[in-house]
Short mmCIF file of C-alpha atoms in Angstrom, two decimals:
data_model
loop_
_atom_site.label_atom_id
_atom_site.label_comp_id
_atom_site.label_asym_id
_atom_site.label_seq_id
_atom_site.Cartn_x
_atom_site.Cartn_y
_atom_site.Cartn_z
CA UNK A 1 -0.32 -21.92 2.65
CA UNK A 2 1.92 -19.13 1.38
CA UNK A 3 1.95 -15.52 3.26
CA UNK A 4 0.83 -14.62 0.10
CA UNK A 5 -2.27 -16.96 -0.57
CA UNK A 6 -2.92 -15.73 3.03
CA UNK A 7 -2.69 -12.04 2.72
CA UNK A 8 -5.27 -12.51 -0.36
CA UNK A 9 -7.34 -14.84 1.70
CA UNK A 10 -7.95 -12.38 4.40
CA UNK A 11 -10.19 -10.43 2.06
CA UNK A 12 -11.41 -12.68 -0.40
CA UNK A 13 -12.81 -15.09 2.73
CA UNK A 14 -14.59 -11.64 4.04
CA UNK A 15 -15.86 -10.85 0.77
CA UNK A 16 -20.04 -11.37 0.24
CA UNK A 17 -21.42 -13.27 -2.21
CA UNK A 18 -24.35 -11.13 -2.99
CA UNK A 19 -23.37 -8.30 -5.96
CA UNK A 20 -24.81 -5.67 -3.32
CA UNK A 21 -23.31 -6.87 -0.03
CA UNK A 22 -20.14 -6.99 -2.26
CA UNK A 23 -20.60 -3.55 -3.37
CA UNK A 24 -20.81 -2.11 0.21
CA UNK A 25 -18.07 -4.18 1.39
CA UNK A 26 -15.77 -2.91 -1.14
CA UNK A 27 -17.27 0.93 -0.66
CA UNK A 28 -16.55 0.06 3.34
CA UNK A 29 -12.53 -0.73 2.50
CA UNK A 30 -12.41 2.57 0.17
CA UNK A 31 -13.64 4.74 2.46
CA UNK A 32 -11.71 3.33 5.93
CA UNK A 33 -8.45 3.51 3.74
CA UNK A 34 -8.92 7.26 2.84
CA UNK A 35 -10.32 8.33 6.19
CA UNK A 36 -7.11 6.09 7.66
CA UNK A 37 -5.14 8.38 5.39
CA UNK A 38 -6.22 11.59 6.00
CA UNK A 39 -7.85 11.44 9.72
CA UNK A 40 -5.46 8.89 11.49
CA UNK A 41 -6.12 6.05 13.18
CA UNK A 42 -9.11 7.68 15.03
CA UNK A 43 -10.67 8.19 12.34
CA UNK A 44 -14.55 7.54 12.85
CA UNK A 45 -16.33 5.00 12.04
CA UNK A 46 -20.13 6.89 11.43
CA UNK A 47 -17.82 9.03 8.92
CA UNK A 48 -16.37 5.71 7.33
CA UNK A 49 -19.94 4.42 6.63
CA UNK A 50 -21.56 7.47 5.64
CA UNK A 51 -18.60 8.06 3.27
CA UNK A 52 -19.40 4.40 2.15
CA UNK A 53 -23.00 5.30 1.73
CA UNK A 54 -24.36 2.26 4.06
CA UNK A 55 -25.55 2.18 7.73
CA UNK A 56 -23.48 2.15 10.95
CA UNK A 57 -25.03 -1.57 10.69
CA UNK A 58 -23.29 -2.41 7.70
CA UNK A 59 -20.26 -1.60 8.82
CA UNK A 60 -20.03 -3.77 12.13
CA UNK A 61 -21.93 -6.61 10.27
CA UNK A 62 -19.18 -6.47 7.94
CA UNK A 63 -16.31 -5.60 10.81
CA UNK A 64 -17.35 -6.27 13.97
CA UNK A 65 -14.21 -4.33 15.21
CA UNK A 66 -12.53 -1.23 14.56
CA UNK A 67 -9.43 -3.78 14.69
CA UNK A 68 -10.70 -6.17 12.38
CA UNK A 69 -11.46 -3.18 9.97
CA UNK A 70 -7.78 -2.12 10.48
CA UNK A 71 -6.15 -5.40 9.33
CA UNK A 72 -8.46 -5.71 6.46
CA UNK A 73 -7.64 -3.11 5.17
CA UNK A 74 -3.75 -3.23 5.48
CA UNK A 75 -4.40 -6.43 3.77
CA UNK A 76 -6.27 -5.50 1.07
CA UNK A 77 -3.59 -2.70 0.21
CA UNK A 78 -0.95 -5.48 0.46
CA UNK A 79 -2.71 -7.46 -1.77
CA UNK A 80 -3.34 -4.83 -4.37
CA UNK A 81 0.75 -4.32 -4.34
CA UNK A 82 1.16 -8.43 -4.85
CA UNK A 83 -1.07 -8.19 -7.56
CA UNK A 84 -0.18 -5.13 -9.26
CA UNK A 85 3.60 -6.71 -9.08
CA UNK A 86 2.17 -9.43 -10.85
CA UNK A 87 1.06 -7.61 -14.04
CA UNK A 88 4.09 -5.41 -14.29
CA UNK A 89 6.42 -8.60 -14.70
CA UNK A 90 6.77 -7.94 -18.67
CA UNK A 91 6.93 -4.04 -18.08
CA UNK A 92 10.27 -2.54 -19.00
CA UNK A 93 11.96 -2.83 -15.87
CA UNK A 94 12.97 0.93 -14.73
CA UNK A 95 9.39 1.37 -15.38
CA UNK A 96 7.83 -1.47 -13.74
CA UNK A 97 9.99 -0.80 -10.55
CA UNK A 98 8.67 3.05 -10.70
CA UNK A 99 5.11 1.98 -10.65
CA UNK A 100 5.56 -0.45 -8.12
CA UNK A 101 6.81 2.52 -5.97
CA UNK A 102 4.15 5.30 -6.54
CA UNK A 103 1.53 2.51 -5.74
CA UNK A 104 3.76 1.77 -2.53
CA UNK A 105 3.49 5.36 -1.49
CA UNK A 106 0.14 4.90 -1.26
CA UNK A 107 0.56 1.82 0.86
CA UNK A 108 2.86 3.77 3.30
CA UNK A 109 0.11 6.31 4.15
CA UNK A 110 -2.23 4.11 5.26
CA UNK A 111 -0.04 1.55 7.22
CA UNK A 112 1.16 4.44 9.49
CA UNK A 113 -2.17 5.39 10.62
CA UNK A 114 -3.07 1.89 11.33
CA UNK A 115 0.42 0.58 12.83
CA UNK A 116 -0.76 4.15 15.06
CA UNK A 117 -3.74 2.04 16.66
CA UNK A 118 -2.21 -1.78 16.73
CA UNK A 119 0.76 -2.24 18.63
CA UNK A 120 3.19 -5.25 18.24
CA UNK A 121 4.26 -7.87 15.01
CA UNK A 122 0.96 -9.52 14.76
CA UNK A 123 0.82 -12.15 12.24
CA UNK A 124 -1.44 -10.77 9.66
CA UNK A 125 1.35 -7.83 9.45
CA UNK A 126 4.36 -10.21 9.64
CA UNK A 127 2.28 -12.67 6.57
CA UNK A 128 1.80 -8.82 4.68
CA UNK A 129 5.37 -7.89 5.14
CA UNK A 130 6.52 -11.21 3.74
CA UNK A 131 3.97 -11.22 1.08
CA UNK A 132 4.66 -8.09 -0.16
CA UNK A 133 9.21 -8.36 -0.02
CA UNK A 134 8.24 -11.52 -2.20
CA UNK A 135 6.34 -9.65 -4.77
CA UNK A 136 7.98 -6.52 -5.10
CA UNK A 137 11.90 -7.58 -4.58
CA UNK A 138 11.58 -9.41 -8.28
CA UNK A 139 10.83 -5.90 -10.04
CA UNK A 140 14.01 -4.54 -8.49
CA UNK A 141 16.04 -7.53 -9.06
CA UNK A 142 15.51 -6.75 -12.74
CA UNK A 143 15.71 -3.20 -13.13
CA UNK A 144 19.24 -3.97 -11.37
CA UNK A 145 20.13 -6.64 -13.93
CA UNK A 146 18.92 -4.50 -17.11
CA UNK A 147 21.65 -2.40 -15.44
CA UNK A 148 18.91 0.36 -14.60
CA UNK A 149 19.51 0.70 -10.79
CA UNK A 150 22.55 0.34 -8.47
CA UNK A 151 23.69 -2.86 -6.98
CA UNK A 152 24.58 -1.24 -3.77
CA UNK A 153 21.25 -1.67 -2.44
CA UNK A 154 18.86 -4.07 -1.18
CA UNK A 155 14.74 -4.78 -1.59
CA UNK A 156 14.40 -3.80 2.13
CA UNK A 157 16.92 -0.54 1.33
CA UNK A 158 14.85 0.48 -1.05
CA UNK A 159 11.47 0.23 0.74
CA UNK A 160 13.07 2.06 3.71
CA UNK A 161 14.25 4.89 1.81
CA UNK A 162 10.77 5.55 0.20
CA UNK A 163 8.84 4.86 3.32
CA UNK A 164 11.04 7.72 4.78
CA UNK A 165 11.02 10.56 1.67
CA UNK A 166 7.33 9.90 1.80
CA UNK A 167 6.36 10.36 4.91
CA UNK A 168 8.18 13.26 6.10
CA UNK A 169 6.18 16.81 6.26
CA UNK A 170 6.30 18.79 2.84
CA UNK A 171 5.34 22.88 1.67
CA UNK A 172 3.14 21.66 -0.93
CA UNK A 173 2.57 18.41 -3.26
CA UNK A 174 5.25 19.67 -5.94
CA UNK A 175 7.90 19.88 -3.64
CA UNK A 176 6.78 15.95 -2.31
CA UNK A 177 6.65 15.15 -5.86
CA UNK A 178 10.53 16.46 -6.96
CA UNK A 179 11.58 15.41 -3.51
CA UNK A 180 10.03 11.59 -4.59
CA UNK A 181 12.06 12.13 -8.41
CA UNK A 182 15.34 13.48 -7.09
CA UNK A 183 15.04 10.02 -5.03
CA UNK A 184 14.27 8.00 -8.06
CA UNK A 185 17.37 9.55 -9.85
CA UNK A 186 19.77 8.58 -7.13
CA UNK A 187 18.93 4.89 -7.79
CA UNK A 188 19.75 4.94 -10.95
CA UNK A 189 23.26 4.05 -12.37
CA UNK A 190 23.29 6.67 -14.82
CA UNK A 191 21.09 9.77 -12.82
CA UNK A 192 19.19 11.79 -15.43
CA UNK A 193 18.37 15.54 -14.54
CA UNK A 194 15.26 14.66 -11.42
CA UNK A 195 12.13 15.66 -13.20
CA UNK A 196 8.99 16.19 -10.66
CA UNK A 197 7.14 12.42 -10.44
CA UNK A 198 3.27 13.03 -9.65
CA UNK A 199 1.47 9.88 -8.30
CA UNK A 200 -1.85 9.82 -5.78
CA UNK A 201 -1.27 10.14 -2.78
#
């Protein structure tokens, strides 16, 4: 098995088959990533489920640990970069590479709160990290070949570099957002005046 056939097994195998269990499994993931986000990796779990609109029930039926809620949802938001990598293969590249990125902002928020609570390379987060170089390293690859973005830099450059801009402490969302484009316009081979880059954070 591939890391990632096992990255998208980790949800998919936890997945219900009813339409409504399905429904409040997916509501559970939605609402642990954005209280992950915003609260830490405290955040509580009676707020996660209310937020969900189920029971505390539901939620420990579904995740019988606040740790097992943690990985499933880092894997879920690995997953959603695999796939999303996936579509943007005939994208033009510059602009399949950009998408990539905003999404992998998102990504970045909610794997520091949880790498706050789980200590150690465990291998669900060594399958993700794998998973997700393998996905997104194509989309650069081509947006260097199309002549688009230096050569000077690797896959694992590149993901550092955002991680960092990202996650450092800003005045207000526009200055994160033409912090995030003047960053975009240094990988280019030909920078263009930065222009402010709004994505959801």
């Amino acid at each position: 098995m591939t890391d990632r056939e096992l990255v998208g097994g980790i949800v998919a195998a936890q997945r219900p088959r009813r339409a409504d269990a399905r429904r409040n499994f997916d509501a559970l993931l939605t609402a642990a990533r954005d209280a992950f986000a915003e609260k830490g990796a405290e955040a509580s779990l009676e707020d996660i489920a209310r937020q969900a609109g189920v029971g505390i029930g539901t939620l420990y039926r579904n995740f019988p640990t606040r740790r097992h809620l943690f990985e499933t949802v880092y894997a879920e938001e690995v997953d959603a970069l695999c796939r999303l990598a996936d579509e943007l293969e005939d994208a033009p590249p510059w602009d399949g590479l950009v998408t990539w990125l905003r999404r992998f902002v998102d990504y970045t928020v909610t794997k520091r709160a949880i790498r706050e609570a789980l200590s150690g390379e465990s291998d669900i987060f060594i399958a993700c990290r794998r998973a997700m170089l393998d996905a997104g390293e194509p989309l650069l690859l081509r947006a260097q070949a199309a002549g688009e973005v230096r050569t000077d830099m690797s896959f694992d450059d590149l993901l550092r570099l955002i991680s960092g801009v990202t996650g450092a402490a800003y005045v207000d969302t526009e200055q994160r957002d033409r912090v995030f484009g003047i960053t975009l316009d240094g990988m280019r081979t030909c920078p263009h005046a930065a222009q402010a880059v709004t994505y959801d954070a």
